Coordinates of N, CA and C in Angstrom, one line a residue:
Chain F
D1 N 0.8 -1.2 0.0 CA 0.0 0.0 0.0 C 0.9 1.2 0.0
T2 N 0.7 2.1 -1.0 CA 1.6 3.3 -1.1 C 0.9 4.5 -0.7
G3 N -0.3 4.4 -0.1 CA -1.0 5.6 0.3 C -0.5 6.2 1.6
V4 N -1.3 7.2 2.1 CA -1.0 7.9 3.3 C -1.5 7.0 4.5
S5 N -0.6 6.7 5.4 CA -1.0 5.9 6.5 C -0.9 6.7 7.8
Q6 N -1.8 6.3 8.8 CA -1.9 7.0 10.1 C -2.0 6.0 11.2
D7 N -1.3 6.3 12.3 CA -1.3 5.4 13.4 C -1.3 6.1 14.7
P8 N -2.2 5.7 15.7 CA -3.2 4.6 15.6 C -4.4 5.0 14.8
R9 N -5.3 4.1 14.5 CA -6.6 4.5 13.9 C -7.6 5.0 14.9
H10 N -7.4 4.5 16.1 CA -8.3 4.9 17.2 C -7.5 5.1 18.5
K11 N -7.9 6.1 19.2 CA -7.2 6.4 20.5 C -8.3 6.8 21.5
I12 N -8.3 6.1 22.6 CA -9.2 6.6 23.7 C -8.3 6.9 24.9
T13 N -8.5 8.1 25.4 CA -7.6 8.6 26.5 C -8.5 9.3 27.6
K14 N -7.9 9.5 28.7 CA -8.6 10.2 29.8 C -8.1 11.7 29.7
R15 N -9.0 12.6 30.1 CA -8.8 14.0 30.1 C -7.5 14.3 30.9
G16 N -6.6 15.1 30.3 CA -5.4 15.5 31.0 C -4.2 14.7 30.5
Q17 N -4.4 13.6 29.8 CA -3.3 12.8 29.3 C -2.8 13.4 28.0
N18 N -1.5 13.0 27.7 CA -0.9 13.4 26.4 C -1.1 12.3 25.4
V19 N -1.3 12.7 24.1 CA -1.4 11.7 23.0 C -0.5 12.2 21.9
T20 N -0.1 11.2 21.1 CA 0.7 11.5 19.9 C 0.3 10.6 18.8
F21 N 0.1 11.2 17.6 CA -0.3 10.5 16.4 C 0.8 10.6 15.4
R22 N 0.8 9.6 14.6 CA 1.9 9.5 13.5 C 1.2 9.5 12.2
C23 N 1.8 10.2 11.2 CA 1.4 10.1 9.8 C 2.6 9.8 8.9
D24 N 2.4 8.8 8.0 CA 3.4 8.5 7.0 C 2.9 8.9 5.7
P25 N 3.4 10.0 5.1 CA 2.8 10.4 3.8 C 3.3 9.5 2.6
I26 N 2.8 9.7 1.5 CA 3.3 9.1 0.3 C 4.8 9.5 0.1
S27 N 5.6 8.5 -0.2 CA 7.1 8.7 0.0 C 7.7 9.9 -0.7
E28 N 7.3 10.2 -1.9 CA 7.9 11.4 -2.6 C 7.2 12.7 -2.3
H29 N 6.2 12.7 -1.5 CA 5.4 13.9 -1.3 C 6.2 14.8 -0.3
N30 N 6.4 16.1 -0.7 CA 7.1 17.0 0.2 C 6.1 17.9 1.0
R31 N 4.8 17.9 0.7 CA 3.9 18.7 1.4 C 3.1 17.8 2.3
L32 N 2.9 18.3 3.6 CA 2.1 17.5 4.5 C 1.2 18.4 5.3
Y33 N 0.0 18.0 5.5 CA -1.0 18.8 6.2 C -1.7 17.9 7.3
W34 N -2.0 18.6 8.4 CA -2.8 18.0 9.4 C -4.2 18.8 9.5
Y35 N -5.3 18.0 9.6 CA -6.6 18.6 9.7 C -7.3 17.9 10.9
R36 N -8.3 18.6 11.4 CA -9.2 18.0 12.4 C -10.6 18.0 11.9
Q37 N -11.4 17.0 12.1 CA -12.7 16.9 11.6 C -13.7 16.5 12.7
T38 N -14.7 17.2 13.0 CA -15.7 16.8 14.0 C -17.0 16.5 13.2
L39 N -17.9 15.9 14.0 CA -19.2 15.4 13.3 C -19.9 16.5 12.7
G40 N -20.3 16.3 11.4 CA -21.1 17.3 10.7 C -20.3 18.4 10.1
Q41 N -19.0 18.4 10.3 CA -18.1 19.5 9.8 C -17.2 18.9 8.7
G42 N -16.6 19.8 7.9 CA -15.6 19.4 7.0 C -14.2 19.5 7.7
P43 N -13.2 18.9 7.1 CA -11.9 19.0 7.7 C -11.5 20.5 8.0
E44 N -10.9 20.7 9.1 CA -10.4 22.0 9.5 C -8.9 22.0 9.6
F45 N -8.3 22.9 8.8 CA -6.8 23.0 8.7 C -6.2 23.3 10.1
L46 N -5.1 22.5 10.4 CA -4.4 22.7 11.6 C -3.0 23.2 11.3
T47 N -2.3 22.5 10.4 CA -0.9 23.0 10.2 C -0.4 22.4 8.9
Y48 N 0.7 23.0 8.3 CA 1.3 22.6 7.0 C 2.8 22.5 7.1
F49 N 3.3 21.5 6.6 CA 4.8 21.3 6.4 C 5.2 21.2 5.0
Q50 N 6.3 21.9 4.7 CA 6.9 21.7 3.4 C 8.3 21.1 3.7
N51 N 8.5 19.9 3.3 CA 9.7 19.1 3.8 C 9.6 19.1 5.3
E52 N 10.7 19.5 6.0 CA 10.7 19.5 7.4 C 10.3 20.8 8.1
A53 N 10.0 21.8 7.3 CA 9.7 23.2 7.8 C 8.2 23.3 8.0
Q54 N 7.8 23.7 9.2 CA 6.4 24.0 9.4 C 6.1 25.5 9.0
L55 N 5.4 25.6 7.9 CA 5.3 26.9 7.3 C 4.0 27.7 7.6
E56 N 3.0 26.9 8.1 CA 1.8 27.6 8.5 C 1.1 26.8 9.6
K57 N 0.5 27.5 10.5 CA -0.2 26.9 11.6 C -1.5 27.7 11.8
S58 N -2.6 27.0 12.1 CA -3.9 27.7 12.3 C -3.8 28.4 13.6
R59 N -4.5 29.6 13.6 CA -4.6 30.4 14.9 C -5.5 29.6 15.9
L60 N -6.3 28.7 15.4 CA -7.1 27.9 16.3 C -6.3 26.8 17.0
L61 N -5.1 26.6 16.6 CA -4.3 25.6 17.3 C -3.7 26.1 18.6
S62 N -4.2 25.5 19.7 CA -3.7 26.1 21.0 C -2.3 25.6 21.2
D63 N -1.7 26.2 22.3 CA -0.3 25.8 22.7 C -0.2 24.3 23.1
R64 N -1.3 23.7 23.3 CA -1.3 22.3 23.7 C -1.0 21.4 22.5
F65 N -1.1 21.9 21.3 CA -0.9 21.1 20.1 C 0.5 21.4 19.6
S66 N 1.2 20.4 19.2 CA 2.5 20.6 18.5 C 2.7 19.5 17.4
A67 N 3.3 19.9 16.4 CA 3.5 19.0 15.3 C 5.0 19.1 14.8
E68 N 5.5 17.9 14.4 CA 6.9 17.9 13.9 C 6.9 17.1 12.6
R69 N 8.0 17.3 11.8 CA 8.3 16.5 10.7 C 9.8 16.5 10.6
P70 N 10.4 15.8 11.5 CA 11.9 16.0 11.7 C 12.8 15.7 10.5
K71 N 12.5 14.8 9.6 CA 13.4 14.5 8.5 C 12.6 14.7 7.2
G72 N 11.6 15.4 7.2 CA 10.8 15.7 6.0 C 10.1 14.5 5.5
S73 N 10.0 13.4 6.4 CA 9.2 12.2 5.9 C 8.0 12.1 6.7
F74 N 8.0 11.3 7.8 CA 6.8 11.1 8.6 C 6.6 12.3 9.5
S75 N 5.4 12.5 10.0 CA 5.1 13.6 10.9 C 4.4 13.1 12.2
T76 N 4.5 13.8 13.3 CA 3.8 13.5 14.5 C 3.0 14.7 14.9
L77 N 1.8 14.5 15.5 CA 1.0 15.5 16.1 C 0.8 15.1 17.5
E78 N 1.2 16.0 18.4 CA 1.0 15.7 19.9 C 0.0 16.7 20.5
I79 N -0.8 16.2 21.3 CA -1.8 17.0 22.1 C -1.5 16.8 23.5
Q80 N -1.1 17.8 24.2 CA -0.8 17.7 25.6 C -2.1 18.1 26.5
R81 N -2.2 17.5 27.6 CA -3.3 17.8 28.6 C -4.6 17.8 27.8
T82 N -5.0 16.6 27.2 CA -6.2 16.6 26.4 C -7.4 17.0 27.1
E83 N -8.3 17.6 26.4 CA -9.6 18.0 26.9 C -10.7 17.3 26.1
Q84 N -11.9 17.2 26.6 CA -13.0 16.6 25.9 C -13.3 17.2 24.6
G85 N -13.1 18.5 24.5 CA -13.3 19.2 23.2 C -12.3 18.8 22.1
D86 N -11.2 18.0 22.5 CA -10.2 17.6 21.5 C -10.7 16.3 20.8
S87 N -11.8 15.7 21.3 CA -12.3 14.5 20.6 C -12.7 14.9 19.2
A88 N -12.2 14.1 18.2 CA -12.4 14.4 16.8 C -11.6 13.4 16.0
M89 N -11.8 13.5 14.7 CA -11.0 12.7 13.8 C -9.8 13.6 13.3
Y90 N -8.6 13.1 13.4 CA -7.4 13.8 13.0 C -6.9 13.2 11.7
L91 N -6.9 14.1 10.7 CA -6.6 13.6 9.3 C -5.2 14.2 8.9
C92 N -4.5 13.4 8.2 CA -3.2 13.8 7.6 C -3.4 13.7 6.1
A93 N -2.8 14.6 5.4 CA -2.8 14.6 3.9 C -1.4 15.0 3.4
S94 N -1.1 14.5 2.2 CA 0.2 14.9 1.6 C -0.1 15.2 0.1
S95 N 0.9 16.0 -0.4 CA 0.8 16.3 -1.8 C 2.3 16.6 -2.3
L96 N 2.4 16.7 -3.6 CA 3.8 16.9 -4.2 C 3.9 18.3 -4.8
R97 N 4.7 19.1 -4.3 CA 4.9 20.4 -4.9 C 5.8 20.3 -6.1
G98 N 5.5 21.1 -7.1 CA 6.3 21.1 -8.3 C 5.7 20.4 -9.4
T99 N 4.5 19.8 -9.2 CA 3.8 19.2 -10.3 C 2.5 19.9 -10.5
M100 N 1.9 19.6 -11.7 CA 0.6 20.3 -12.0 C -0.5 20.0 -11.0
S101 N -0.3 18.8 -10.4 CA -1.4 18.4 -9.4 C -1.0 18.7 -8.0
Y102 N -0.2 19.7 -7.8 CA 0.3 19.9 -6.4 C -0.8 20.3 -5.4
N103 N -1.9 20.7 -5.9 CA -3.0 21.1 -5.0 C -3.8 19.9 -4.6
E104 N -3.6 18.7 -5.3 CA -4.4 17.6 -5.0 C -3.8 16.9 -3.8
Q105 N -4.5 16.9 -2.7 CA -4.1 16.2 -1.5 C -4.6 14.8 -1.3
F106 N -3.7 13.9 -0.9 CA -4.1 12.6 -0.6 C -4.2 12.4 0.9
F107 N -5.4 12.0 1.3 CA -5.7 11.9 2.7 C -5.4 10.5 3.2
G108 N -5.0 10.4 4.5 CA -5.0 9.1 5.2 C -6.3 8.8 5.8
P109 N -6.5 7.6 6.4 CA -7.8 7.2 6.9 C -8.1 7.9 8.2
G110 N -7.2 8.6 8.8 CA -7.5 9.4 10.1 C -7.2 8.6 11.3
T111 N -7.1 9.4 12.4 CA -7.0 8.8 13.8 C -8.2 9.4 14.5
R112 N -9.0 8.5 15.0 CA -10.2 9.0 15.8 C -9.8 9.0 17.3
L113 N -9.9 10.2 17.9 CA -9.5 10.5 19.3 C -10.8 10.7 20.1
T114 N -10.9 9.9 21.2 CA -12.0 10.1 22.1 C -11.4 10.4 23.5
V115 N -11.7 11.5 24.0 CA -11.2 12.0 25.3 C -12.4 11.8 26.3
L116 N -12.1 10.9 27.3 CA -13.2 10.7 28.3 C -13.1 11.6 29.5
Chain W
D1 N -16.6 32.4 11.1 CA -17.0 32.8 9.8 C -16.8 31.7 8.8
Q2 N -17.9 31.1 8.3 CA -17.7 30.0 7.4 C -17.5 30.6 6.0
Q3 N -16.2 30.4 5.5 CA -15.9 31.0 4.2 C -16.3 30.2 3.1
V4 N -16.5 28.9 3.3 CA -17.0 28.0 2.3 C -18.2 27.3 2.8
K5 N -19.3 27.4 2.0 CA -20.6 26.9 2.5 C -21.2 25.9 1.6
Q6 N -21.7 24.9 2.1 CA -22.5 23.9 1.4 C -23.8 23.9 2.1
N7 N -24.8 24.5 1.5 CA -26.1 24.7 2.2 C -27.0 23.5 2.2
S8 N -26.7 22.6 1.4 CA -27.6 21.4 1.3 C -26.9 20.2 2.1
P9 N -27.3 19.9 3.2 CA -26.6 18.8 3.9 C -26.8 17.4 3.3
S10 N -27.9 17.3 2.5 CA -28.1 16.0 1.9 C -28.9 16.2 0.6
L11 N -28.7 15.1 -0.3 CA -29.3 15.1 -1.6 C -29.6 13.7 -2.0
S12 N -30.8 13.4 -2.5 CA -31.1 12.1 -3.1 C -31.4 12.2 -4.5
V13 N -30.9 11.3 -5.3 CA -31.0 11.3 -6.8 C -31.3 9.9 -7.3
Q14 N -32.1 9.8 -8.3 CA -32.3 8.5 -8.9 C -31.1 8.1 -9.8
E15 N -30.7 6.8 -9.8 CA -29.6 6.3 -10.6 C -29.9 6.7 -12.1
G16 N -28.8 7.2 -12.7 CA -28.9 7.6 -14.1 C -29.2 9.0 -14.3
R17 N -29.7 9.7 -13.3 CA -30.0 11.1 -13.4 C -28.8 12.0 -13.0
I18 N -29.0 13.3 -13.2 CA -27.9 14.2 -12.8 C -27.9 14.5 -11.3
S19 N -26.7 14.5 -10.7 CA -26.6 15.1 -9.4 C -25.9 16.4 -9.5
I20 N -26.5 17.4 -8.8 CA -25.8 18.7 -8.8 C -25.6 19.1 -7.3
L21 N -24.3 19.3 -7.0 CA -24.0 19.7 -5.6 C -23.4 21.1 -5.7
N22 N -23.8 21.9 -4.7 CA -23.5 23.4 -4.8 C -22.6 23.8 -3.6
C23 N -21.8 24.8 -3.9 CA -20.9 25.4 -2.9 C -20.8 26.9 -3.1
D24 N -20.8 27.6 -2.1 CA -20.6 29.1 -2.1 C -19.4 29.5 -1.3
Y25 N -18.7 30.5 -1.7 CA -17.6 31.0 -0.9 C -17.7 32.5 -0.8
T26 N -17.0 33.0 0.2 CA -17.1 34.4 0.5 C -15.8 35.2 0.3
N27 N -14.7 34.5 0.3 CA -13.4 35.1 0.2 C -13.0 35.3 -1.2
S28 N -12.8 36.5 -1.7 CA -12.5 36.8 -3.1 C -11.1 36.5 -3.4
M29 N -10.3 36.2 -2.4 CA -8.9 35.8 -2.6 C -8.7 34.3 -3.1
F30 N -9.8 33.5 -2.8 CA -9.7 32.1 -3.2 C -9.6 32.0 -4.8
D31 N -8.6 31.2 -5.2 CA -8.4 31.1 -6.7 C -8.3 29.7 -7.1
Y32 N -8.5 28.7 -6.2 CA -8.4 27.3 -6.6 C -9.4 26.6 -5.8
F33 N -10.1 25.7 -6.4 CA -11.3 25.0 -5.8 C -11.2 23.5 -6.1
L34 N -11.6 22.7 -5.1 CA -11.5 21.3 -5.2 C -12.7 20.6 -4.7
W35 N -13.0 19.5 -5.2 CA -14.1 18.6 -4.7 C -13.5 17.3 -4.2
Y36 N -13.9 16.9 -3.0 CA -13.5 15.6 -2.5 C -14.7 14.8 -2.2
K37 N -14.5 13.5 -2.2 CA -15.6 12.5 -1.9 C -15.1 11.7 -0.7
K38 N -16.0 11.4 0.2 CA -15.6 10.7 1.4 C -16.6 9.6 1.7
Y39 N -16.1 8.4 1.8 CA -16.9 7.2 2.2 C -16.7 7.0 3.7
P40 N -17.6 6.4 4.4 CA -17.4 6.2 5.9 C -16.1 5.4 6.2
A41 N -15.5 5.8 7.3 CA -14.3 5.2 7.8 C -13.1 5.3 6.8
E42 N -13.2 6.2 5.9 CA -12.0 6.5 5.0 C -11.7 8.0 5.0
G43 N -10.5 8.4 4.6 CA -10.2 9.8 4.4 C -10.8 10.3 3.1
P44 N -11.0 11.6 3.0 CA -11.5 12.2 1.7 C -10.6 11.8 0.5
T45 N -11.2 11.6 -0.6 CA -10.5 11.3 -1.8 C -10.8 12.4 -2.8
F46 N -9.7 12.9 -3.4 CA -9.7 14.0 -4.4 C -10.6 13.5 -5.6
L47 N -11.4 14.4 -6.1 CA -12.3 14.1 -7.2 C -11.9 15.0 -8.4
I48 N -12.0 16.3 -8.3 CA -11.8 17.2 -9.4 C -11.5 18.6 -8.9
S49 N -10.8 19.4 -9.6 CA -10.5 20.7 -9.2 C -10.7 21.7 -10.3
I50 N -10.6 23.0 -10.0 CA -10.7 24.1 -11.0 C -10.0 25.3 -10.5
S51 N -9.3 25.9 -11.4 CA -8.6 27.2 -11.2 C -9.5 28.3 -11.5
S52 N -9.3 29.4 -10.9 CA -10.2 30.6 -11.1 C -10.0 31.2 -12.5
I53 N -9.0 30.7 -13.3 CA -8.9 31.2 -14.6 C -9.8 30.5 -15.6
K54 N -10.5 29.4 -15.1 CA -11.4 28.7 -15.9 C -12.8 28.8 -15.3
D55 N -13.8 28.5 -16.1 CA -15.2 28.4 -15.6 C -15.8 27.0 -15.6
K56 N -15.0 26.1 -16.2 CA -15.5 24.7 -16.3 C -14.3 23.8 -16.4
N57 N -14.5 22.6 -15.7 CA -13.5 21.6 -15.8 C -14.2 20.2 -15.8
E58 N -13.8 19.4 -16.7 CA -14.6 18.1 -16.9 C -13.7 16.9 -16.8
D59 N -14.1 15.9 -16.1 CA -13.4 14.6 -16.0 C -14.3 13.5 -16.0
G60 N -14.5 12.9 -17.1 CA -15.5 11.8 -17.2 C -16.9 12.2 -16.8
R61 N -17.5 11.5 -15.8 CA -18.8 11.9 -15.4 C -18.9 13.1 -14.6
F62 N -17.8 13.7 -14.2 CA -17.8 14.8 -13.2 C -17.4 16.1 -13.9
T63 N -18.2 17.1 -13.7 CA -17.9 18.4 -14.2 C -18.1 19.5 -13.1
V64 N -17.1 20.3 -13.0 CA -17.2 21.4 -12.0 C -17.3 22.7 -12.8
F65 N -18.3 23.5 -12.3 CA -18.5 24.9 -12.9 C -18.2 25.9 -11.8
L66 N -17.6 27.0 -12.3 CA -17.2 28.1 -11.4 C -17.8 29.4 -11.9
N67 N -18.5 30.1 -11.1 CA -19.1 31.4 -11.4 C -18.5 32.4 -10.4
K68 N -17.4 33.0 -10.8 CA -16.6 33.9 -9.9 C -17.4 35.1 -9.5
S69 N -18.2 35.6 -10.3 CA -19.0 36.8 -9.9 C -20.0 36.5 -8.8
A70 N -20.5 35.3 -8.9 CA -21.5 34.9 -7.8 C -20.8 34.2 -6.7
K71 N -19.5 33.9 -6.8 CA -18.7 33.2 -5.8 C -19.4 31.9 -5.5
H72 N -19.6 31.1 -6.6 CA -20.4 29.9 -6.5 C -19.8 28.8 -7.4
L73 N -19.7 27.6 -6.9 CA -19.3 26.5 -7.8 C -20.2 25.4 -7.6
S74 N -20.3 24.5 -8.6 CA -21.2 23.4 -8.5 C -20.5 22.2 -9.2
L75 N -20.8 21.0 -8.6 CA -20.3 19.7 -9.2 C -21.5 19.0 -9.8
H76 N -21.3 18.6 -11.0 CA -22.3 17.9 -11.7 C -21.8 16.4 -11.9
I77 N -22.7 15.5 -11.6 CA -22.3 14.1 -11.8 C -23.4 13.5 -12.8
V78 N -22.9 13.1 -14.0 CA -23.9 12.5 -15.0 C -23.2 11.3 -15.7
P79 N -23.9 10.2 -15.7 CA -25.1 9.8 -14.9 C -24.7 9.4 -13.5
S80 N -25.5 9.6 -12.6 CA -25.3 9.2 -11.2 C -25.4 7.7 -11.1
Q81 N -24.5 7.2 -10.2 CA -24.4 5.7 -10.0 C -24.5 5.5 -8.5
P82 N -25.0 4.3 -8.1 CA -25.1 4.0 -6.6 C -23.8 4.1 -5.9
G83 N -22.7 3.8 -6.6 CA -21.4 3.9 -6.0 C -20.9 5.4 -5.7
D84 N -21.7 6.3 -6.3 CA -21.4 7.7 -6.0 C -21.9 8.2 -4.7
S85 N -22.7 7.3 -4.0 CA -23.3 7.7 -2.7 C -22.1 7.9 -1.7
A86 N -22.0 9.1 -1.2 CA -20.9 9.4 -0.3 C -21.2 10.9 0.2
V87 N -20.3 11.4 1.0 CA -20.3 12.8 1.4 C -19.3 13.5 0.5
Y88 N -19.8 14.6 0.0 CA -18.9 15.4 -0.9 C -18.6 16.8 -0.3
F89 N -17.3 17.1 -0.3 CA -16.8 18.3 0.3 C -16.2 19.2 -0.8
C90 N -16.6 20.5 -0.8 CA -15.8 21.4 -1.6 C -14.8 22.1 -0.7
A91 N -13.7 22.5 -1.3 CA -12.6 23.1 -0.6 C -12.1 24.3 -1.5
A92 N -11.5 25.3 -0.8 CA -11.0 26.4 -1.5 C -9.6 26.9 -0.9
T93 N -8.8 27.4 -1.7 CA -7.5 28.0 -1.2 C -7.1 29.2 -2.1
A94 N -6.3 30.0 -1.5 CA -5.7 31.1 -2.2 C -4.3 30.7 -2.5
T95 N -3.9 30.5 -3.7 CA -2.6 29.9 -4.0 C -1.4 30.8 -3.7
S96 N -1.6 32.0 -3.4 CA -0.5 32.8 -3.0 C -0.8 33.4 -1.6
G97 N 0.2 33.3 -0.7 CA 0.0 33.9 0.6 C -0.5 32.9 1.7
T98 N -0.9 31.8 1.3 CA -1.3 30.8 2.3 C -1.2 29.4 1.8
Y99 N -1.1 28.4 2.7 CA -1.2 27.0 2.3 C -2.4 26.4 2.8
K100 N -3.3 27.2 3.4 CA -4.5 26.7 4.0 C -5.6 26.4 3.0
Y101 N -6.2 25.2 3.2 CA -7.4 24.9 2.5 C -8.6 25.0 3.4
I102 N -9.7 25.6 2.9 CA -10.9 25.7 3.7 C -11.9 24.8 3.1
F103 N -12.5 24.0 3.9 CA -13.5 23.0 3.5 C -14.9 23.4 3.9
G104 N -15.9 23.1 3.1 CA -17.3 23.2 3.4 C -17.7 22.1 4.4
T105 N -18.9 22.1 4.8 CA -19.4 21.1 5.8 C -19.9 19.8 5.1
G106 N -19.9 19.8 3.8 CA -20.3 18.6 3.1 C -21.7 18.4 2.8
T107 N -22.0 17.7 1.7 CA -23.3 17.3 1.3 C -23.3 15.8 1.1
R108 N -24.3 15.1 1.8 CA -24.4 13.7 1.7 C -25.3 13.3 0.5
L109 N -24.7 12.7 -0.5 CA -25.4 12.3 -1.7 C -25.8 10.8 -1.6
K110 N -27.1 10.6 -1.9 CA -27.6 9.2 -1.9 C -28.1 9.0 -3.3
V111 N -27.6 8.0 -4.0 CA -28.1 7.7 -5.4 C -28.9 6.4 -5.2
L112 N -30.2 6.5 -5.6 CA -31.1 5.5 -5.4 C -31.2 4.6 -6.6
A113 N -31.1 3.3 -6.4 CA -31.1 2.3 -7.6 C -32.5 2.1 -8.1

């Protein structure tokens, strides 16, 4: 399977705990995005990486959220001191800059977070 | 402020007929628009896109129309098939100045056999 993969697919945690999600983009893709999706809503942009550089971050992203892409390949999204409002589907997407289809993002299956 | 709006949460269409999904936007800086399809338990899948320099883009059974003056785009599916039943999201971005994509809330399409 050469698509975008995310791990874990499901995470249940207690309020106040830290969680970390991983995204493996399509191997040659240099653009990586994180989104959050809640019920009845579309994906909401969280942050964007071009290679290892985090170039844009949503103002909605609180200080409890941090993302990294250390070698320009996989990425991690960490949420510290989780709150019940963090319960959502977290989606990762990748695309390839420099091609005509650079705006076409390929999404992973998502990680569903439930905060009890 | 919802910059991309899909005002119809659901749509039912008979197999073989045309499905028309609508999307409105408010930000005049948006110059690239995309449609995604989402099945349950999967991430969204890219369907078709259009640049603001065009008013129509076609790919097989899917056609996207863009009316810049009305800040409106629509996705036409002809003929509709049961396998098209999914949630459809439109998304928009301004290709200079931001990397952010803004998604609408989605329209659930049901194609009846």
